Short mmCIF file of C-alpha atoms and ligand atoms in Angstrom, two decimals:
data_model
loop_
_atom_site.label_atom_id
_atom_site.label_comp_id
_atom_site.label_asym_id
_atom_site.label_seq_id
_atom_site.Cartn_x
_atom_site.Cartn_y
_atom_site.Cartn_z
CA UNK X 1 -7.45 16.99 11.95
CA UNK X 2 -11.66 16.59 11.30
CA UNK X 3 -11.73 15.58 7.51
CA UNK X 4 -13.58 17.93 5.13
CA UNK X 5 -13.20 19.01 2.15
CA UNK X 6 -12.28 22.65 4.11
CA UNK X 7 -9.26 20.73 5.16
CA UNK X 8 -8.66 17.80 2.26
CA UNK X 9 -8.30 21.33 0.46
CA UNK X 10 -4.99 22.25 2.54
CA UNK X 11 -2.74 19.73 1.88
CA UNK X 12 0.05 19.26 0.75
CA UNK X 13 3.19 17.80 0.59
CA UNK X 14 6.85 17.18 -1.21
CA UNK X 15 9.19 14.00 -1.87
CA UNK X 16 12.00 12.85 -3.24
CA UNK X 17 12.58 9.33 -5.03
CA UNK X 18 15.36 7.69 -6.93
CA UNK X 19 15.61 6.22 -9.67
CA UNK X 20 17.51 2.51 -9.62
CA UNK X 21 19.23 -0.10 -11.98
CA UNK X 22 18.28 -3.25 -12.36
CA UNK X 23 20.68 -6.15 -11.58
CA UNK X 24 18.78 -8.76 -12.72
CA UNK X 25 15.10 -7.58 -15.14
CA UNK X 26 12.33 -7.67 -14.79
CA UNK X 27 11.13 -7.98 -18.98
CA UNK X 28 7.97 -9.19 -19.90
CA UNK X 29 4.07 -8.74 -17.50
CA UNK X 30 1.01 -9.50 -17.16
CA UNK X 31 -2.50 -7.54 -16.19
CA UNK X 32 -2.07 -5.89 -13.93
CA UNK X 33 1.15 -4.31 -14.01
CA UNK X 34 2.25 -8.09 -12.83
CA UNK X 35 5.86 -9.28 -13.46
CA UNK X 36 6.88 -12.72 -15.57
CA UNK X 37 9.84 -13.03 -13.34
CA UNK X 38 11.44 -12.01 -9.94
CA UNK X 39 14.44 -8.88 -10.52
CA UNK X 40 16.60 -6.95 -8.45
CA UNK X 41 18.27 -3.60 -8.59
CA UNK X 42 20.21 -1.22 -7.17
CA UNK X 43 18.12 2.02 -5.93
CA UNK X 44 19.77 4.91 -6.68
CA UNK X 45 21.23 8.42 -5.59
CA UNK X 46 22.16 11.66 -7.62
CA UNK X 47 19.34 10.18 -10.14
CA UNK X 48 15.94 11.46 -8.63
CA UNK X 49 12.32 12.67 -8.98
CA UNK X 50 10.60 15.42 -7.10
CA UNK X 51 6.91 15.64 -7.28
CA UNK X 52 4.84 18.86 -4.86
CA UNK X 53 1.81 17.57 -5.19
CA UNK X 54 -0.80 20.19 -3.23
CA UNK X 55 -5.14 20.13 -3.19
CA UNK X 56 -7.18 22.65 -4.08
CA UNK X 57 -11.20 22.78 -5.50
CA UNK X 58 -12.40 20.64 -8.29
CA UNK X 59 -13.93 22.73 -10.86
CA UNK X 60 -14.79 19.72 -13.67
CA UNK X 61 -17.22 16.90 -12.82
CA UNK X 62 -14.14 15.13 -13.83
CA UNK X 63 -13.36 12.01 -11.83
CA UNK X 64 -9.93 13.13 -11.39
CA UNK X 65 -8.77 16.54 -11.63
CA UNK X 66 -5.45 17.08 -12.21
CA UNK X 67 -3.21 19.57 -13.23
CA UNK X 68 0.44 17.70 -13.93
CA UNK X 69 3.74 19.89 -14.76
CA UNK X 70 6.84 18.85 -15.38
CA UNK X 71 9.85 21.23 -15.63
CA UNK X 72 7.62 24.00 -14.74
CA UNK X 73 5.62 23.68 -17.19
CA UNK X 74 2.23 21.89 -18.18
CA UNK X 75 2.65 18.16 -19.75
CA UNK X 76 -0.98 16.39 -20.81
CA UNK X 77 0.63 12.97 -22.34
CA UNK X 78 2.32 12.28 -19.13
CA UNK X 79 -0.38 14.16 -17.33
CA UNK X 80 -2.44 12.05 -18.91
CA UNK X 81 -1.03 8.46 -17.88
CA UNK X 82 -1.14 9.96 -14.42
CA UNK X 83 -4.34 10.83 -14.10
CA UNK X 84 -5.16 7.57 -16.21
CA UNK X 85 -3.59 5.82 -13.12
CA UNK X 86 -5.18 7.81 -9.93
CA UNK X 87 -8.14 7.73 -11.49
CA UNK X 88 -7.59 3.39 -11.75
CA UNK X 89 -6.72 3.37 -8.47
CA UNK X 90 -8.77 5.92 -6.41
CA UNK X 91 -10.22 3.72 -3.93
CA UNK X 92 -6.74 3.82 -2.57
CA UNK X 93 -7.01 7.97 -2.85
CA UNK X 94 -10.77 8.98 -1.92
CA UNK X 95 -10.28 11.88 -1.17
CA UNK X 96 -9.59 12.69 -4.61
CA UNK X 97 -13.44 12.07 -5.56
CA UNK X 98 -14.26 15.69 -3.49
CA UNK X 99 -10.32 17.59 -4.17
CA UNK X 100 -8.39 17.97 -7.12
CA UNK X 101 -4.66 17.50 -6.95
CA UNK X 102 -1.55 20.19 -9.15
CA UNK X 103 1.41 18.33 -9.06
CA UNK X 104 4.58 19.90 -9.92
CA UNK X 105 7.50 17.29 -10.55
CA UNK X 106 11.14 18.02 -12.05
CA UNK X 107 13.84 15.42 -12.64
CA UNK X 108 17.47 15.56 -11.54
CA UNK X 109 18.85 13.96 -14.71
CA UNK X 110 18.29 14.93 -18.30
CA UNK X 111 14.99 13.52 -19.99
CA UNK X 112 16.14 9.99 -21.95
CA UNK X 113 19.25 10.39 -19.96
CA UNK X 114 18.62 6.35 -20.03
CA UNK X 115 17.84 6.71 -16.16
CA UNK X 116 14.24 5.00 -15.45
CA UNK X 117 12.63 7.92 -15.63
CA UNK X 118 9.07 6.44 -14.63
CA UNK X 119 10.32 4.53 -11.96
CA UNK X 120 11.57 7.90 -10.52
CA UNK X 121 8.56 9.34 -11.12
CA UNK X 122 5.99 6.90 -10.44
CA UNK X 123 7.53 6.37 -7.05
CA UNK X 124 7.54 9.86 -5.74
CA UNK X 125 3.28 10.70 -7.01
CA UNK X 126 3.17 6.89 -5.38
CA UNK X 127 4.80 7.89 -2.01
CA UNK X 128 3.23 11.94 -2.25
CA UNK X 129 -0.45 10.27 -2.37
CA UNK X 130 -0.44 7.33 0.34
CA UNK X 131 0.80 10.56 2.04
CA UNK X 132 -1.17 12.97 1.68
CA UNK X 133 -4.30 9.41 2.25
CA UNK X 134 -2.36 8.53 5.81
CA UNK X 135 -2.18 12.74 6.98
CA UNK X 136 -5.87 12.46 6.25
CA UNK X 137 -6.92 9.18 8.18
CA UNK X 138 -4.30 10.60 10.70
CA UNK X 139 -1.75 7.34 10.29
CA UNK X 140 1.84 6.82 10.71
CA UNK X 141 4.14 6.67 8.19
CA UNK X 142 5.82 3.46 9.43
CA UNK X 143 6.87 0.42 7.04
CA UNK X 144 3.69 -0.60 6.54
CA UNK X 145 3.85 3.04 4.63
CA UNK X 146 6.43 1.71 2.87
CA UNK X 147 5.28 -1.95 1.43
CA UNK X 148 2.07 0.30 0.37
CA UNK X 149 3.91 2.64 -1.76
CA UNK X 150 6.60 0.06 -3.37
CA UNK X 151 2.32 -1.45 -4.64
CA UNK X 152 1.02 1.84 -5.93
CA UNK X 153 4.76 2.58 -7.44
CA UNK X 154 4.49 -0.78 -8.98
CA UNK X 155 0.42 0.19 -10.51
CA UNK X 156 1.75 3.52 -12.50
CA UNK X 157 5.14 1.67 -12.93
CA UNK X 158 6.31 -1.81 -11.98
CA UNK X 159 10.61 -1.20 -12.60
CA UNK X 160 8.85 2.06 -9.88
CA UNK X 161 8.24 -0.23 -6.65
CA UNK X 162 11.72 -1.21 -6.02
CA UNK X 163 12.63 2.62 -6.08
CA UNK X 164 10.98 3.29 -2.42
CA UNK X 165 13.59 1.36 -0.70
CA UNK X 166 16.95 1.96 0.34
CA UNK X 167 20.51 -0.04 -1.36
CA UNK X 168 18.67 -3.38 -3.20
CA UNK X 169 15.74 -4.55 -3.72
CA UNK X 170 13.58 -7.42 -4.35
CA UNK X 171 10.46 -7.31 -7.02
CA UNK X 172 8.87 -10.75 -7.98
CA UNK X 173 7.31 -13.68 -6.41
CA UNK X 174 10.09 -15.98 -5.73
CA UNK X 175 10.29 -19.07 -3.65
CA UNK X 176 13.88 -18.80 -2.86
CA UNK X 177 13.43 -15.61 -1.47
CA UNK X 178 11.38 -15.17 1.48
CA UNK X 179 8.60 -11.85 1.35
CA UNK X 180 9.43 -11.81 -2.01
CA UNK X 181 5.67 -10.98 -3.64
CA UNK X 182 4.52 -10.03 -7.06
CA UNK X 183 2.49 -7.29 -5.25
CA UNK X 184 5.48 -4.72 -4.37
CA UNK X 185 9.20 -5.15 -3.59
CA UNK X 186 11.13 -6.03 -0.53
CA UNK X 187 14.47 -4.34 0.84
CA UNK X 188 17.04 -6.33 0.81
CA UNK X 189 19.04 -6.13 3.64
CA UNK X 190 21.77 -8.70 4.31
CA UNK X 191 24.67 -7.06 1.71
CA UNK X 192 28.27 -7.97 2.39
CA UNK X 193 30.91 -4.93 2.20
CA UNK X 194 32.01 -5.22 -0.88
CA UNK X 195 28.81 -4.20 -2.07
CA UNK X 196 28.12 -1.30 0.14
CA UNK X 197 27.68 2.02 -1.68
CA UNK X 198 28.36 0.40 -4.89
CA UNK X 199 29.28 2.82 -8.27
CA UNK X 200 27.26 3.33 -11.02
CA UNK X 201 28.74 5.99 -13.51
CA UNK X 202 25.80 5.81 -16.10
CA UNK X 203 27.22 6.71 -19.43
CA UNK X 204 25.39 8.33 -21.99
CA UNK X 205 25.77 7.23 -25.74
CA UNK X 206 22.89 8.52 -26.98
CA UNK X 207 20.05 11.02 -26.09
CA UNK X 208 17.24 10.95 -28.42
CA UNK X 209 14.06 8.89 -27.04
CA UNK X 210 13.97 5.85 -27.19
CA UNK X 211 12.08 4.33 -31.15
CA UNK X 212 10.21 1.33 -28.81
CA UNK X 213 8.93 2.00 -25.48
CA UNK X 214 9.48 -0.16 -22.61
CA UNK X 215 5.85 -1.16 -23.05
CA UNK X 216 5.50 -2.60 -26.39
CA UNK X 217 9.00 -4.52 -25.38
CA UNK X 218 7.47 -5.85 -22.61
CA UNK X 219 4.01 -7.25 -24.19
CA UNK X 220 6.94 -8.49 -27.24
CA UNK X 221 7.16 -10.74 -24.48
CA UNK X 222 3.72 -12.49 -25.03
CA UNK X 223 4.79 -14.24 -27.33
CA UNK X 224 7.97 -14.64 -27.57
CA UNK X 225 10.14 -17.90 -29.08
CA UNK X 226 12.30 -18.39 -25.30
CA UNK X 227 10.10 -16.66 -22.91
CA UNK X 228 9.72 -19.71 -20.50
CA UNK X 229 14.07 -19.95 -20.13
CA UNK X 230 14.57 -16.29 -19.73
CA UNK X 231 11.82 -16.46 -17.05
CA UNK X 232 13.22 -18.65 -14.96
CA UNK X 233 16.85 -17.79 -15.53
CA UNK X 234 15.94 -14.66 -14.06
CA UNK X 235 14.65 -16.47 -11.41
CA UNK X 236 17.54 -18.85 -10.74
CA UNK X 237 19.23 -15.21 -11.84
CA UNK X 238 17.83 -12.90 -8.83
CA UNK X 239 17.60 -15.73 -6.12
CA UNK X 240 21.04 -16.78 -6.70
CA UNK X 241 22.35 -12.66 -6.89
CA UNK X 242 20.39 -12.62 -3.56
CA UNK X 243 23.19 -15.50 -1.76
CA UNK X 244 26.06 -13.35 -3.88
CA UNK X 245 25.14 -9.78 -2.03
CA UNK X 246 25.00 -11.91 1.15
CA UNK X 247 28.14 -13.20 0.13
CA UNK X 248 29.94 -11.18 -1.32
CA UNK X 249 30.90 -12.57 -4.06
CA UNK X 250 31.46 -9.66 -6.36
CA UNK X 251 32.60 -12.26 -9.48
CA UNK X 252 29.64 -13.96 -9.65
CA UNK X 253 27.70 -10.28 -9.30
CA UNK X 254 29.82 -9.11 -12.50
CA UNK X 255 29.13 -12.59 -14.66
CA UNK X 256 24.54 -12.30 -13.55
CA UNK X 257 24.73 -9.13 -13.91
CA UNK X 258 26.50 -8.56 -17.36
CA UNK X 259 25.29 -12.11 -18.95
CA UNK X 260 21.45 -10.29 -17.76
CA UNK X 261 21.93 -7.41 -19.65
CA UNK X 262 22.65 -8.28 -22.22
CA UNK X 263 20.12 -11.47 -21.84
CA UNK X 264 16.98 -8.53 -22.16
CA UNK X 265 18.45 -7.27 -25.20
CA UNK X 266 18.55 -10.70 -27.17
CA UNK X 267 15.10 -10.66 -26.04
CA UNK X 268 14.93 -7.80 -28.34
CA UNK X 269 16.56 -8.77 -31.25
CA UNK X 270 14.66 -12.04 -31.00
CA UNK X 271 11.10 -11.60 -30.47
CA UNK X 272 8.58 -11.63 -33.78
CA UNK X 273 8.69 -7.74 -34.22
CA UNK X 274 12.62 -7.53 -33.52
CA UNK X 275 14.75 -4.18 -32.85
CA UNK X 276 18.18 -3.87 -31.81
CA UNK X 277 18.29 -0.28 -29.09
CA UNK X 278 22.33 -1.03 -29.09
CA UNK X 279 24.43 1.43 -30.78
CA UNK X 280 28.15 1.66 -32.01
CA UNK X 281 29.36 3.42 -29.16
CA UNK X 282 27.50 0.65 -26.72
CA UNK X 283 29.29 -2.23 -27.93
CA UNK X 284 32.76 -0.38 -27.79
CA UNK X 285 31.97 0.75 -24.10
CA UNK X 286 31.19 -3.49 -23.47
CA UNK X 287 34.08 -4.19 -25.17
CA UNK X 288 36.58 -2.11 -23.30
CA UNK X 289 35.24 -2.33 -19.89
CA UNK X 290 35.11 -6.54 -19.93
CA UNK X 291 39.05 -5.78 -21.83
CA UNK X 292 39.94 -3.45 -19.64
CA UNK X 293 38.72 -5.14 -16.55
CA UNK X 294 41.13 -8.96 -17.44
CA UNK X 295 43.74 -6.04 -17.27
CA UNK X 296 43.57 -4.47 -14.41
CA UNK X 297 42.13 -7.18 -12.23
CA UNK X 298 39.50 -4.59 -10.95
CA UNK X 299 35.67 -5.84 -10.54
CA UNK X 300 34.14 -3.30 -12.96
CA UNK X 301 31.03 -4.15 -15.08
CA UNK X 302 28.23 -3.05 -17.20
CA UNK X 303 24.70 -3.08 -17.44
CA UNK X 304 21.91 -2.25 -19.47
CA UNK X 305 18.67 -0.45 -19.56
CA UNK X 306 16.05 -0.35 -22.44
CA UNK X 307 18.55 1.20 -24.44
CA UNK X 308 21.60 2.56 -25.66
CA UNK X 309 23.65 3.94 -22.28
CA UNK X 310 25.65 1.93 -20.79
CA UNK X 311 26.21 1.68 -17.12
CA UNK X 312 29.45 0.68 -15.85
CA UNK X 313 29.02 -0.51 -11.97
CA UNK X 314 32.56 -0.59 -9.57
CA UNK X 315 32.56 -0.96 -5.88
CA UNK X 316 33.46 2.17 -3.66
CA UNK X 317 36.72 0.63 -2.94
CA UNK X 318 37.84 1.12 -6.10
CA UNK X 319 36.06 4.35 -7.40
CA UNK X 320 39.88 6.45 -7.81
CA UNK X 321 40.58 3.67 -10.78
CA UNK X 322 37.40 3.18 -12.13
CA UNK X 323 36.48 6.89 -12.12
CA UNK X 324 40.27 7.24 -13.94
CA UNK X 325 39.91 4.54 -17.10
CA UNK X 326 36.07 6.42 -17.16
CA UNK X 327 37.86 9.98 -17.62
CA UNK X 328 39.97 8.72 -20.38
CA UNK X 329 39.49 5.47 -22.01
CA UNK X 330 35.99 5.48 -22.24
CA UNK X 331 35.85 9.59 -22.85
CA UNK X 332 35.35 8.59 -26.52
CA UNK X 333 32.59 6.28 -26.42
CA UNK X 334 29.99 8.77 -24.50
CA UNK X 335 28.30 12.23 -24.71
CA UNK X 336 28.10 12.95 -21.72
CA UNK X 337 28.72 10.85 -18.41
CA UNK X 338 26.63 10.96 -14.79
CA UNK X 339 28.04 9.33 -11.73
CA UNK X 340 25.61 8.01 -9.00
CA UNK X 341 25.34 5.66 -6.33
CA UNK X 342 23.44 3.29 -4.44
CA UNK X 343 20.81 5.64 -2.35
CA UNK X 344 19.46 6.08 0.74
CA UNK X 345 15.99 5.99 -0.55
CA UNK X 346 13.05 7.99 -0.55
CA UNK X 347 13.11 11.29 1.21
CA UNK X 348 9.72 13.65 2.20
CA UNK X 349 11.06 17.00 1.79
CA UNK X 350 9.77 20.04 3.54
CA UNK X 351 7.50 22.17 1.10
CA UNK X 352 9.26 26.19 0.41
C1 LIG O 1 14.69 -2.83 -19.21
O1 LIG O 1 8.80 -0.48 -15.66
O2 LIG O 1 9.40 0.90 -17.52
O3 LIG O 1 14.44 -1.21 -17.25
O4 LIG O 1 5.69 -1.39 -16.05
O5 LIG O 1 5.49 -0.64 -18.49
O6 LIG O 1 6.41 0.61 -17.02
P1 LIG O 1 6.72 -0.65 -17.43
O7 LIG O 1 7.66 -0.81 -17.75
P2 LIG O 1 9.34 -0.57 -16.99
O8 LIG O 1 10.32 -1.56 -17.56
C2 LIG O 1 10.95 -1.88 -16.79
C3 LIG O 1 12.56 -2.83 -17.91
C4 LIG O 1 13.69 -2.96 -17.02
C5 LIG O 1 14.06 -3.83 -16.65
C6 LIG O 1 14.01 -3.51 -15.19
O9 LIG O 1 13.91 -2.59 -14.61
O10 LIG O 1 13.95 -4.31 -14.47
#
């Protein structure tokens, strides 16, 4: 394809990128979007963002001309964050020097559902914009494409870099994990059958926007009294988790996963500007999950994001019994539940 303004203006692409849930958390970062510790997450399936990106003629002299629509409406706030991201990384998207872009973004899950929307959104944006760059350079979407997309997604939102891979992904340099990097995530492929198609039921305890953003939360790790211990612990746990996933050691999985969720919130509670994101319903749900596990000897555990909602993780083979427990005994703790599971990663979609 000849790379003229005319052909550039005809390009449109559509990508779906899932969200992910970390089992060892990224919390604390350095410029530019470099994590203070390695982390590992499970890519989801039903919770995703779809992004349609279309190039057209520029009408202003702005370095990046972007119209950003979320759920059909112009969204200036997130649009500004995306425009800044594209401008900061324009060397990867050189076509934006001669063309404007309109992005339509939709989520499969409700806003403020405690699902990391910046992870799926920046995953999808990075994939779509890089796909355009590849088309203009007449390059194939090979493995290197996903590696580059992961790096670019990270520059938008750290956790997004893990969403461009299926199953489990590690982000952050870790001397015990071959190929790991601070710049992009890598897929963990050696997974024991017990962890295949892992389930995640997301209990929406509160659906109001978070009172402290993750950006502020990360920055509070800069002078946190326990920062160094936490970063060492997370690196150790991430390396252990890779072995656990390989060996099928579900008890150790549960222990690390739950402890890491509580450690994340302990960091918030012990920072100089301390704060609390868990709600009474969060604690009730956690206690019920731990008690039910003991009574029924079923490997189910919880994790938390930077918010009050509880992610219930369990192997596919225990799906029926755990979902029955969620629908009955846990019912009073949540407003809504979203049943999700391990996904196969992002998908390029046909343009409608
Ligand atoms: C608690 O990726 O949202 O979900 O890089 O500033 O966009 P930014 O932060 P973000 O932080 C996610 C933190 C977390 C843990 C995790 O996903 O590892």
